[in-house]
Amino acid sequence: MAPYLLLVLHTLFFLTGLSGIHGVSTVSHVSVREGGSITIPCLYHHGSEKHVKYWCNGYFFNFCSTLIRTDSQSASNWLSIADHVTTRVFTVTMKNLQLGVSGYFWCAVEKGDTTYLYLSVATGTAGLYVDQQHVTGVEGQSVTVNCNYRNSGDFCWCRLGGSCVERSVGNLDGASVELKRILANGEKVMIVTMSQLKIKNTGWYWCAVGDLQMPVHITVNQPTTTQSNTTTTNQNNGGTDEKRQKRIQSLLVVLLIPLSLLVVVIAVTLLTWKMLRKHEDKKAKDQPANTSVQSADPEQNITYSIVSHIRGSTQQGLNPESHGDLYSTVIPKQHRTAQRAAEPGDVVYSTMAQHQR
């Protein structure tokens, strides 16, 4: 029923002249969950910068109750007002909203310009809401706003006091706008993307689905020194992505030739080394094995001899002078490979037999 009452009020006040409805602009119908907060922007005419602004509640402006004024703000935990003279916007922030707060509110300027909106407080999820009302972007880049909604109807993205984008793509004050509806985690979302931002795009906007609107403030900052240098370098090095891609391809071709040669050289070197090593291994296998064994200790070279003693029937003494000549056959023990002359210190073993004359 609220949208119909809004239409009746707009017509009534416009015809009776009780409202300077064209002097102030704001949204017409917002929804907030119970216990939530919201900031309402009110855009006023040039020339009203020095006038007092205030916020009141009631069906009719002449009988509404003033809640807060810019010239006499009382301490309040749930309500505040601020006048931004440079942008000619005063904002009203309401916190911890309860069900009984639902109703009509008025943006008013002391000289007589007014406009109104309907605020509905929902027990559950609001009909249309955003994650945050204040979004920051950088000049030349983009920002994204997710407008979550439960109601149905046409959707659009508008600048407060300006024009709207009602289709999937459009333009607002030099910035490109893209609108896309999706279903995320069972919730309907309208994604608003503003790209190619300019400083002049700073201001209040609102997304709308059906009869509900939700105001969002976008602040566009100048890029930092690092970002500016990066942008300038990119422009000097080619400008467009296509040119950068071509440069990258040319660089790859230039690098590919020496890299290919290097790979070939490494492969040939490894192959040559492998063949040489294989040849050496084969040569080592063809040589005869050295089976000679030599004693490590010269003193182990022992000479053995067999001495035959020819004697009579009776055993005689071994004295050669009394019993005759002694004959011995000395047979040196040879190693498997070579003989050597006996050296002093070698031990000679012999067996002797006496030969009788």
mmCIF file of C-alpha atoms in Angstrom:
data_model
loop_
_atom_site.group_PDB
_atom_site.id
_atom_site.type_symbol
_atom_site.label_atom_id
_atom_site.label_comp_id
_atom_site.label_asym_id
_atom_site.label_seq_id
_atom_site.Cartn_x
_atom_site.Cartn_y
_atom_site.Cartn_z
ATOM 1 C CA MET A 1 0.000 0.000 0.000
ATOM 2 C CA ALA A 2 2.937 2.332 0.621
ATOM 3 C CA PRO A 3 3.733 2.931 -3.102
ATOM 4 C CA TYR A 4 0.152 4.053 -3.760
ATOM 5 C CA LEU A 5 0.266 6.443 -0.825
ATOM 6 C CA LEU A 6 3.530 7.849 -2.161
ATOM 7 C CA LEU A 7 1.920 8.523 -5.520
ATOM 8 C CA VAL A 8 -1.092 10.226 -3.864
ATOM 9 C CA LEU A 9 1.178 12.353 -1.685
ATOM 10 C CA HIS A 10 3.343 13.394 -4.638
ATOM 11 C CA THR A 11 0.272 14.496 -6.567
ATOM 12 C CA LEU A 12 -1.371 16.228 -3.608
ATOM 13 C CA PHE A 13 1.611 18.274 -2.568
ATOM 14 C CA PHE A 14 2.562 19.171 -6.093
ATOM 15 C CA LEU A 15 -0.967 20.423 -6.904
ATOM 16 C CA THR A 16 -1.415 22.338 -3.649
ATOM 17 C CA GLY A 17 2.061 23.840 -3.768
ATOM 18 C CA LEU A 18 2.675 22.849 -0.170
ATOM 19 C CA SER A 19 5.926 21.212 -1.101
ATOM 20 C CA GLY A 20 8.876 22.455 -3.070
ATOM 21 C CA ILE A 21 9.237 18.905 -4.259
ATOM 22 C CA HIS A 22 11.635 19.751 -7.075
ATOM 23 C CA GLY A 23 14.028 21.526 -4.722
ATOM 24 C CA VAL A 24 15.249 18.362 -2.941
ATOM 25 C CA SER A 25 15.922 14.869 -4.340
ATOM 26 C CA THR A 26 16.174 11.521 -2.572
ATOM 27 C CA VAL A 27 15.024 7.898 -2.908
ATOM 28 C CA SER A 28 11.329 7.145 -2.527
ATOM 29 C CA HIS A 29 11.126 3.778 -0.739
ATOM 30 C CA VAL A 30 13.798 1.948 1.257
ATOM 31 C CA SER A 31 13.701 -1.286 3.234
ATOM 32 C CA VAL A 32 15.873 -2.025 6.284
ATOM 33 C CA ARG A 33 16.010 -5.133 8.452
ATOM 34 C CA GLU A 34 15.142 -4.815 12.120
ATOM 35 C CA GLY A 35 18.150 -3.667 14.137
ATOM 36 C CA GLY A 36 19.933 -2.462 10.992
ATOM 37 C CA SER A 37 21.152 0.975 9.925
ATOM 38 C CA ILE A 38 20.817 3.186 6.864
ATOM 39 C CA THR A 39 22.032 6.529 5.542
ATOM 40 C CA ILE A 40 19.629 8.633 3.478
ATOM 41 C CA PRO A 41 21.108 11.314 1.139
ATOM 42 C CA CYS A 42 19.108 14.469 0.378
ATOM 43 C CA LEU A 43 20.313 16.525 -2.603
ATOM 44 C CA TYR A 44 19.300 20.196 -2.502
ATOM 45 C CA HIS A 45 19.346 23.137 -4.899
ATOM 46 C CA HIS A 46 22.206 25.539 -5.497
ATOM 47 C CA GLY A 47 21.706 28.575 -3.276
ATOM 48 C CA SER A 48 20.554 26.615 -0.249
ATOM 49 C CA GLU A 49 24.013 25.946 1.147
ATOM 50 C CA LYS A 50 23.575 28.337 4.092
ATOM 51 C CA HIS A 51 20.058 27.314 4.995
ATOM 52 C CA VAL A 52 19.212 24.968 7.855
ATOM 53 C CA LYS A 53 18.375 21.394 6.896
ATOM 54 C CA TYR A 54 16.249 19.067 8.970
ATOM 55 C CA TRP A 55 14.608 15.655 9.092
ATOM 56 C CA CYS A 56 11.043 15.073 10.187
ATOM 57 C CA ASN A 57 8.546 12.240 10.413
ATOM 58 C CA GLY A 58 4.829 12.197 9.511
ATOM 59 C CA TYR A 59 2.285 11.741 6.726
ATOM 60 C CA PHE A 60 1.973 15.457 6.032
ATOM 61 C CA PHE A 61 4.890 17.848 6.075
ATOM 62 C CA ASN A 62 2.917 20.618 7.810
ATOM 63 C CA PHE A 63 2.201 18.250 10.720
ATOM 64 C CA CYS A 64 5.453 16.232 10.773
ATOM 65 C CA SER A 65 7.628 16.039 13.859
ATOM 66 C CA THR A 66 11.145 17.398 13.460
ATOM 67 C CA LEU A 67 13.616 14.775 14.646
ATOM 68 C CA ILE A 68 16.943 16.526 14.026
ATOM 69 C CA ARG A 69 18.335 19.773 12.526
ATOM 70 C CA THR A 70 21.761 20.828 11.266
ATOM 71 C CA ASP A 71 21.798 23.925 13.504
ATOM 72 C CA SER A 72 20.886 22.198 16.750
ATOM 73 C CA GLN A 73 21.869 18.561 16.813
ATOM 74 C CA SER A 74 20.979 16.884 20.052
ATOM 75 C CA ALA A 75 22.957 13.951 21.361
ATOM 76 C CA SER A 76 21.421 10.774 19.957
ATOM 77 C CA ASN A 77 22.625 7.188 19.696
ATOM 78 C CA TRP A 78 20.444 6.326 16.722
ATOM 79 C CA LEU A 79 20.069 9.527 14.653
ATOM 80 C CA SER A 80 22.564 12.006 13.135
ATOM 81 C CA ILE A 81 22.586 14.585 10.334
ATOM 82 C CA ALA A 82 25.461 16.116 8.326
ATOM 83 C CA ASP A 83 25.479 18.825 5.642
ATOM 84 C CA HIS A 84 28.061 18.451 2.834
ATOM 85 C CA VAL A 85 27.977 21.928 1.363
ATOM 86 C CA THR A 86 30.478 21.329 -1.453
ATOM 87 C CA THR A 87 28.300 18.606 -2.971
ATOM 88 C CA ARG A 88 24.997 20.139 -1.793
ATOM 89 C CA VAL A 89 23.931 16.945 -0.062
ATOM 90 C CA PHE A 90 22.883 16.512 3.548
ATOM 91 C CA THR A 91 22.699 12.990 4.929
ATOM 92 C CA VAL A 92 20.674 11.460 7.732
ATOM 93 C CA THR A 93 21.910 8.275 9.402
ATOM 94 C CA MET A 94 19.561 6.092 11.450
ATOM 95 C CA LYS A 95 20.873 3.178 13.500
ATOM 96 C CA ASN A 96 19.347 0.196 15.298
ATOM 97 C CA LEU A 97 15.997 0.618 13.584
ATOM 98 C CA GLN A 98 12.952 -0.999 15.170
ATOM 99 C CA LEU A 99 9.607 -2.009 13.663
ATOM 100 C CA GLY A 100 7.806 1.019 15.093
ATOM 101 C CA VAL A 101 10.033 3.395 13.119
ATOM 102 C CA SER A 102 8.440 2.463 9.783
ATOM 103 C CA GLY A 103 6.692 5.379 8.117
ATOM 104 C CA TYR A 104 7.100 8.563 6.065
ATOM 105 C CA PHE A 105 10.126 10.830 6.510
ATOM 106 C CA TRP A 106 10.924 14.220 5.026
ATOM 107 C CA CYS A 107 14.123 15.850 3.746
ATOM 108 C CA ALA A 108 13.582 19.570 4.312
ATOM 109 C CA VAL A 109 15.420 22.842 3.715
ATOM 110 C CA GLU A 110 14.465 25.798 5.864
ATOM 111 C CA LYS A 111 13.408 28.035 2.954
ATOM 112 C CA GLY A 112 10.687 25.522 1.997
ATOM 113 C CA ASP A 113 12.160 22.877 -0.355
ATOM 114 C CA THR A 114 11.138 19.377 0.757
ATOM 115 C CA THR A 115 10.727 15.806 -0.432
ATOM 116 C CA TYR A 116 9.796 12.586 1.319
ATOM 117 C CA LEU A 117 10.362 8.848 1.322
ATOM 118 C CA TYR A 118 8.855 5.772 2.900
ATOM 119 C CA LEU A 119 11.012 3.722 5.260
ATOM 120 C CA SER A 120 9.934 0.138 5.991
ATOM 121 C CA VAL A 121 11.603 -1.941 8.713
ATOM 122 C CA ALA A 122 11.415 -5.701 8.029
ATOM 123 C CA THR A 123 11.441 -8.440 10.641
ATOM 124 C CA GLY A 124 13.714 -10.630 8.494
ATOM 125 C CA THR A 125 15.835 -9.888 5.462
ATOM 126 C CA ALA A 126 15.161 -6.528 3.839
ATOM 127 C CA GLY A 127 13.506 -6.480 0.435
ATOM 128 C CA LEU A 128 16.547 -4.732 -1.119
ATOM 129 C CA TYR A 129 19.896 -4.205 0.556
ATOM 130 C CA VAL A 130 23.635 -3.870 -0.082
ATOM 131 C CA ASP A 131 26.576 -5.174 1.916
ATOM 132 C CA GLN A 132 27.905 -1.657 2.415
ATOM 133 C CA GLN A 133 26.622 1.780 1.468
ATOM 134 C CA HIS A 134 30.036 3.365 1.007
ATOM 135 C CA VAL A 135 32.301 2.056 -1.772
ATOM 136 C CA THR A 136 35.736 3.364 -2.784
ATOM 137 C CA GLY A 137 37.335 3.159 -6.237
ATOM 138 C CA VAL A 138 40.374 4.445 -8.119
ATOM 139 C CA GLU A 139 40.323 6.699 -11.146
ATOM 140 C CA GLY A 140 40.567 4.684 -14.367
ATOM 141 C CA GLN A 141 39.581 1.446 -12.640
ATOM 142 C CA SER A 142 36.243 -0.082 -11.607
ATOM 143 C CA VAL A 143 33.980 -0.737 -8.622
ATOM 144 C CA THR A 144 31.311 -3.372 -8.043
ATOM 145 C CA VAL A 145 28.130 -3.082 -5.977
ATOM 146 C CA ASN A 146 25.999 -6.135 -5.146
ATOM 147 C CA CYS A 147 22.326 -5.262 -4.732
ATOM 148 C CA ASN A 148 20.590 -8.185 -3.016
ATOM 149 C CA TYR A 149 16.829 -8.292 -3.488
ATOM 150 C CA ARG A 150 13.794 -10.406 -2.669
ATOM 151 C CA ASN A 151 11.072 -8.516 -4.501
ATOM 152 C CA SER A 152 10.404 -8.533 -8.225
ATOM 153 C CA GLY A 153 10.192 -5.877 -10.911
ATOM 154 C CA ASP A 154 12.355 -3.867 -13.259
ATOM 155 C CA PHE A 155 15.837 -2.938 -12.155
ATOM 156 C CA CYS A 156 18.049 0.088 -12.782
ATOM 157 C CA TRP A 157 21.073 1.988 -11.499
ATOM 158 C CA CYS A 158 20.740 5.767 -11.117
ATOM 159 C CA ARG A 159 22.735 8.728 -9.943
ATOM 160 C CA LEU A 160 21.004 10.835 -7.321
ATOM 161 C CA GLY A 161 19.630 13.858 -9.137
ATOM 162 C CA GLY A 162 20.874 12.506 -12.476
ATOM 163 C CA SER A 163 20.103 9.899 -15.115
ATOM 164 C CA CYS A 164 19.652 6.111 -14.897
ATOM 165 C CA VAL A 165 20.851 2.962 -16.660
ATOM 166 C CA GLU A 166 17.916 0.605 -17.173
ATOM 167 C CA ARG A 167 19.480 -1.915 -19.535
ATOM 168 C CA SER A 168 22.349 -4.368 -19.214
ATOM 169 C CA VAL A 169 24.931 -1.793 -20.279
ATOM 170 C CA GLY A 170 25.024 1.979 -20.307
ATOM 171 C CA ASN A 171 26.959 5.089 -19.389
ATOM 172 C CA LEU A 172 26.780 7.529 -16.482
ATOM 173 C CA ASP A 173 28.864 10.708 -16.550
ATOM 174 C CA GLY A 174 31.605 9.072 -18.628
ATOM 175 C CA ALA A 175 31.746 5.815 -16.656
ATOM 176 C CA SER A 176 30.686 2.530 -18.230
ATOM 177 C CA VAL A 177 27.922 0.680 -16.369
ATOM 178 C CA GLU A 178 27.079 -3.004 -16.590
ATOM 179 C CA LEU A 179 24.088 -4.608 -14.861
ATOM 180 C CA LYS A 180 23.853 -8.363 -14.367
ATOM 181 C CA ARG A 181 21.332 -10.463 -12.494
ATOM 182 C CA ILE A 182 22.508 -13.718 -10.913
ATOM 183 C CA LEU A 183 21.374 -16.279 -8.344
ATOM 184 C CA ALA A 184 23.999 -16.795 -5.614
ATOM 185 C CA ASN A 185 23.469 -19.176 -2.679
ATOM 186 C CA GLY A 186 19.744 -19.100 -3.275
ATOM 187 C CA GLU A 187 19.605 -15.284 -3.189
ATOM 188 C CA LYS A 188 18.906 -12.962 -6.086
ATOM 189 C CA VAL A 189 21.636 -10.415 -6.730
ATOM 190 C CA MET A 190 21.947 -7.556 -9.170
ATOM 191 C CA ILE A 191 25.658 -6.888 -9.793
ATOM 192 C CA VAL A 192 26.440 -3.310 -10.765
ATOM 193 C CA THR A 193 29.905 -2.693 -12.250
ATOM 194 C CA MET A 194 31.125 0.834 -12.971
ATOM 195 C CA SER A 195 34.388 0.937 -14.938
ATOM 196 C CA GLN A 196 36.635 3.642 -16.403
ATOM 197 C CA LEU A 197 35.938 5.720 -13.324
ATOM 198 C CA LYS A 198 36.603 9.442 -13.214
ATOM 199 C CA ILE A 199 36.894 11.781 -10.261
ATOM 200 C CA LYS A 200 33.594 13.395 -11.219
ATOM 201 C CA ASN A 201 31.869 10.030 -10.694
ATOM 202 C CA THR A 202 32.161 10.546 -6.932
ATOM 203 C CA GLY A 203 28.680 10.899 -5.461
ATOM 204 C CA TRP A 204 25.462 9.189 -4.399
ATOM 205 C CA TYR A 205 23.779 6.514 -6.521
ATOM 206 C CA TRP A 206 20.962 4.090 -5.924
ATOM 207 C CA CYS A 207 20.000 0.680 -7.222
ATOM 208 C CA ALA A 208 16.319 -0.076 -7.721
ATOM 209 C CA VAL A 209 14.345 -3.288 -8.106
ATOM 210 C CA GLY A 210 10.621 -2.785 -8.498
ATOM 211 C CA ASP A 211 9.446 -0.059 -6.102
ATOM 212 C CA LEU A 212 12.453 -0.346 -3.715
ATOM 213 C CA GLN A 213 15.657 1.690 -3.853
ATOM 214 C CA MET A 214 18.906 1.511 -1.905
ATOM 215 C CA PRO A 215 21.339 4.473 -1.867
ATOM 216 C CA VAL A 216 25.083 3.835 -2.298
ATOM 217 C CA HIS A 217 27.902 6.392 -2.133
ATOM 218 C CA ILE A 218 30.904 5.915 -4.426
ATOM 219 C CA THR A 219 34.171 7.734 -3.769
ATOM 220 C CA VAL A 220 36.691 7.865 -6.629
ATOM 221 C CA ASN A 221 40.274 8.602 -5.556
ATOM 222 C CA GLN A 222 43.251 9.528 -7.660
ATOM 223 C CA PRO A 223 45.735 6.683 -8.211
ATOM 224 C CA THR A 224 48.789 6.532 -5.982
ATOM 225 C CA THR A 225 52.296 7.267 -7.330
ATOM 226 C CA THR A 226 52.958 3.563 -7.894
ATOM 227 C CA GLN A 227 49.720 3.095 -9.781
ATOM 228 C CA SER A 228 50.388 6.208 -11.891
ATOM 229 C CA ASN A 229 53.883 5.008 -12.809
ATOM 230 C CA THR A 230 52.533 1.598 -13.737
ATOM 231 C CA THR A 231 49.857 3.124 -15.942
ATOM 232 C CA THR A 232 52.360 5.438 -17.655
ATOM 233 C CA THR A 233 54.809 2.588 -18.272
ATOM 234 C CA ASN A 234 52.088 0.438 -19.783
ATOM 235 C CA GLN A 235 51.059 3.246 -22.088
ATOM 236 C CA ASN A 236 54.634 3.928 -23.208
ATOM 237 C CA ASN A 237 55.302 0.243 -23.833
ATOM 238 C CA GLY A 238 52.438 -0.321 -26.166
ATOM 239 C CA GLY A 239 49.143 0.953 -24.917
ATOM 240 C CA THR A 240 46.806 -1.894 -25.756
ATOM 241 C CA ASP A 241 46.805 -5.550 -24.764
ATOM 242 C CA GLU A 242 47.119 -6.562 -28.415
ATOM 243 C CA LYS A 243 50.355 -4.642 -28.891
ATOM 244 C CA ARG A 244 51.803 -6.036 -25.665
ATOM 245 C CA GLN A 245 50.917 -9.533 -26.825
ATOM 246 C CA LYS A 246 52.721 -9.018 -30.125
ATOM 247 C CA ARG A 247 55.825 -7.737 -28.337
ATOM 248 C CA ILE A 248 55.825 -10.753 -26.053
ATOM 249 C CA GLN A 249 55.554 -13.103 -29.036
ATOM 250 C CA SER A 250 58.461 -11.346 -30.822
ATOM 251 C CA LEU A 251 60.589 -11.581 -27.682
ATOM 252 C CA LEU A 252 59.855 -15.293 -27.365
ATOM 253 C CA VAL A 253 60.943 -15.882 -30.975
ATOM 254 C CA VAL A 254 64.217 -14.023 -30.374
ATOM 255 C CA LEU A 255 64.935 -16.014 -27.219
ATOM 256 C CA LEU A 256 63.905 -19.330 -28.738
ATOM 257 C CA ILE A 257 66.820 -19.504 -31.237
ATOM 258 C CA PRO A 258 69.734 -19.252 -28.735
ATOM 259 C CA LEU A 259 67.899 -21.478 -26.282
ATOM 260 C CA SER A 260 67.483 -24.145 -28.976
ATOM 261 C CA LEU A 261 71.200 -23.961 -29.860
ATOM 262 C CA LEU A 262 72.122 -24.267 -26.210
ATOM 263 C CA VAL A 263 69.976 -27.381 -25.845
ATOM 264 C CA VAL A 264 71.635 -28.963 -28.924
ATOM 265 C CA VAL A 265 75.147 -28.222 -27.598
ATOM 266 C CA ILE A 266 74.309 -29.728 -24.207
ATOM 267 C CA ALA A 267 72.827 -32.830 -25.846
ATOM 268 C CA VAL A 268 75.878 -33.378 -28.098
ATOM 269 C CA THR A 269 78.251 -32.909 -25.144
ATOM 270 C CA LEU A 270 76.387 -35.439 -23.038
ATOM 271 C CA LEU A 271 76.288 -37.956 -25.910
ATOM 272 C CA THR A 272 80.027 -37.611 -26.579
ATOM 273 C CA TRP A 273 80.892 -38.033 -22.924
ATOM 274 C CA LYS A 274 78.715 -41.114 -22.699
ATOM 275 C CA MET A 275 80.357 -42.725 -25.752
ATOM 276 C CA LEU A 276 83.886 -42.034 -24.448
ATOM 277 C CA ARG A 277 83.057 -43.534 -21.117
ATOM 278 C CA LYS A 278 81.552 -46.601 -22.756
ATOM 279 C CA HIS A 279 84.708 -47.050 -24.857
ATOM 280 C CA GLU A 280 86.969 -46.838 -21.797
ATOM 281 C CA ASP A 281 84.871 -49.405 -19.950
ATOM 282 C CA LYS A 282 85.095 -51.807 -22.904
ATOM 283 C CA LYS A 283 88.871 -51.348 -23.169
ATOM 284 C CA ALA A 284 89.315 -52.117 -19.503
ATOM 285 C CA LYS A 285 87.330 -55.350 -19.844
ATOM 286 C CA ASP A 286 89.506 -56.582 -22.804
ATOM 287 C CA GLN A 287 92.845 -56.417 -20.872
ATOM 288 C CA PRO A 288 94.062 -59.784 -19.220
ATOM 289 C CA ALA A 289 93.755 -59.982 -15.526
ATOM 290 C CA ASN A 290 97.013 -59.824 -13.482
ATOM 291 C CA THR A 291 97.085 -63.105 -11.562
ATOM 292 C CA SER A 292 100.623 -62.825 -10.188
ATOM 293 C CA VAL A 293 100.911 -62.848 -6.485
ATOM 294 C CA GLN A 294 104.040 -61.679 -4.822
ATOM 295 C CA SER A 295 104.891 -61.962 -1.229
ATOM 296 C CA ALA A 296 104.703 -58.741 0.624
ATOM 297 C CA ASP A 297 107.501 -59.834 2.940
ATOM 298 C CA PRO A 298 110.927 -60.685 1.440
ATOM 299 C CA GLU A 299 111.670 -62.823 4.455
ATOM 300 C CA GLN A 300 108.932 -65.231 3.433
ATOM 301 C CA ASN A 301 111.026 -66.467 0.430
ATOM 302 C CA ILE A 302 112.156 -69.828 1.790
ATOM 303 C CA THR A 303 114.446 -72.319 -0.047
ATOM 304 C CA TYR A 304 113.883 -76.005 0.622
ATOM 305 C CA SER A 305 116.535 -78.742 -0.072
ATOM 306 C CA ILE A 306 116.595 -82.501 0.158
ATOM 307 C CA VAL A 307 119.947 -83.942 1.307
ATOM 308 C CA SER A 308 120.502 -87.672 0.844
ATOM 309 C CA HIS A 309 123.022 -89.327 3.202
ATOM 310 C CA ILE A 310 124.366 -92.610 1.842
ATOM 311 C CA ARG A 311 125.557 -94.772 4.609
ATOM 312 C CA GLY A 312 126.185 -98.296 5.607
ATOM 313 C CA SER A 313 124.149 -100.650 7.610
ATOM 314 C CA THR A 314 124.959 -98.956 10.796
ATOM 315 C CA GLN A 315 124.141 -95.339 11.526
ATOM 316 C CA GLN A 316 127.112 -93.062 11.535
ATOM 317 C CA GLY A 317 127.689 -89.664 12.824
ATOM 318 C CA LEU A 318 127.171 -86.685 10.684
ATOM 319 C CA ASN A 319 130.677 -85.363 10.796
ATOM 320 C CA PRO A 320 131.979 -85.220 7.211
ATOM 321 C CA GLU A 321 135.574 -85.392 8.252
ATOM 322 C CA SER A 322 135.207 -88.777 9.936
ATOM 323 C CA HIS A 323 132.577 -90.362 7.857
ATOM 324 C CA GLY A 324 132.985 -89.073 4.297
ATOM 325 C CA ASP A 325 131.463 -86.647 1.938
ATOM 326 C CA LEU A 326 128.017 -85.100 2.242
ATOM 327 C CA TYR A 327 125.894 -84.437 -0.806
ATOM 328 C CA SER A 328 122.842 -82.244 -0.885
ATOM 329 C CA THR A 329 120.405 -81.189 -3.482
ATOM 330 C CA VAL A 330 119.100 -77.694 -2.872
ATOM 331 C CA ILE A 331 115.817 -76.905 -4.583
ATOM 332 C CA PRO A 332 114.729 -73.279 -4.047
ATOM 333 C CA LYS A 333 110.958 -72.728 -3.694
ATOM 334 C CA GLN A 334 109.807 -70.615 -6.582
ATOM 335 C CA HIS A 335 106.995 -68.191 -6.799
ATOM 336 C CA ARG A 336 104.502 -68.565 -9.577
ATOM 337 C CA THR A 337 106.002 -65.768 -11.580
ATOM 338 C CA ALA A 338 109.775 -65.239 -11.191
ATOM 339 C CA GLN A 339 112.852 -66.423 -9.240
ATOM 340 C CA ARG A 340 115.239 -64.241 -7.334
ATOM 341 C CA ALA A 341 118.678 -64.680 -5.847
ATOM 342 C CA ALA A 342 118.940 -65.605 -2.216
ATOM 343 C CA GLU A 343 119.662 -62.713 -0.029
ATOM 344 C CA PRO A 344 121.434 -62.610 3.295
ATOM 345 C CA GLY A 345 119.044 -63.488 6.019
ATOM 346 C CA ASP A 346 117.105 -66.042 3.980
ATOM 347 C CA VAL A 347 116.524 -69.330 5.794
ATOM 348 C CA VAL A 348 117.564 -72.565 4.083
ATOM 349 C CA TYR A 349 116.125 -75.887 5.179
ATOM 350 C CA SER A 350 117.912 -79.178 4.206
ATOM 351 C CA THR A 351 117.818 -82.872 4.845
ATOM 352 C CA MET A 352 121.213 -84.614 4.622
ATOM 353 C CA ALA A 353 122.191 -88.237 4.176
ATOM 354 C CA GLN A 354 125.862 -89.348 4.546
ATOM 355 C CA HIS A 355 127.455 -91.183 1.650
ATOM 356 C CA GLN A 356 130.137 -93.711 2.635
ATOM 357 C CA ARG A 357 133.249 -93.943 0.640
#
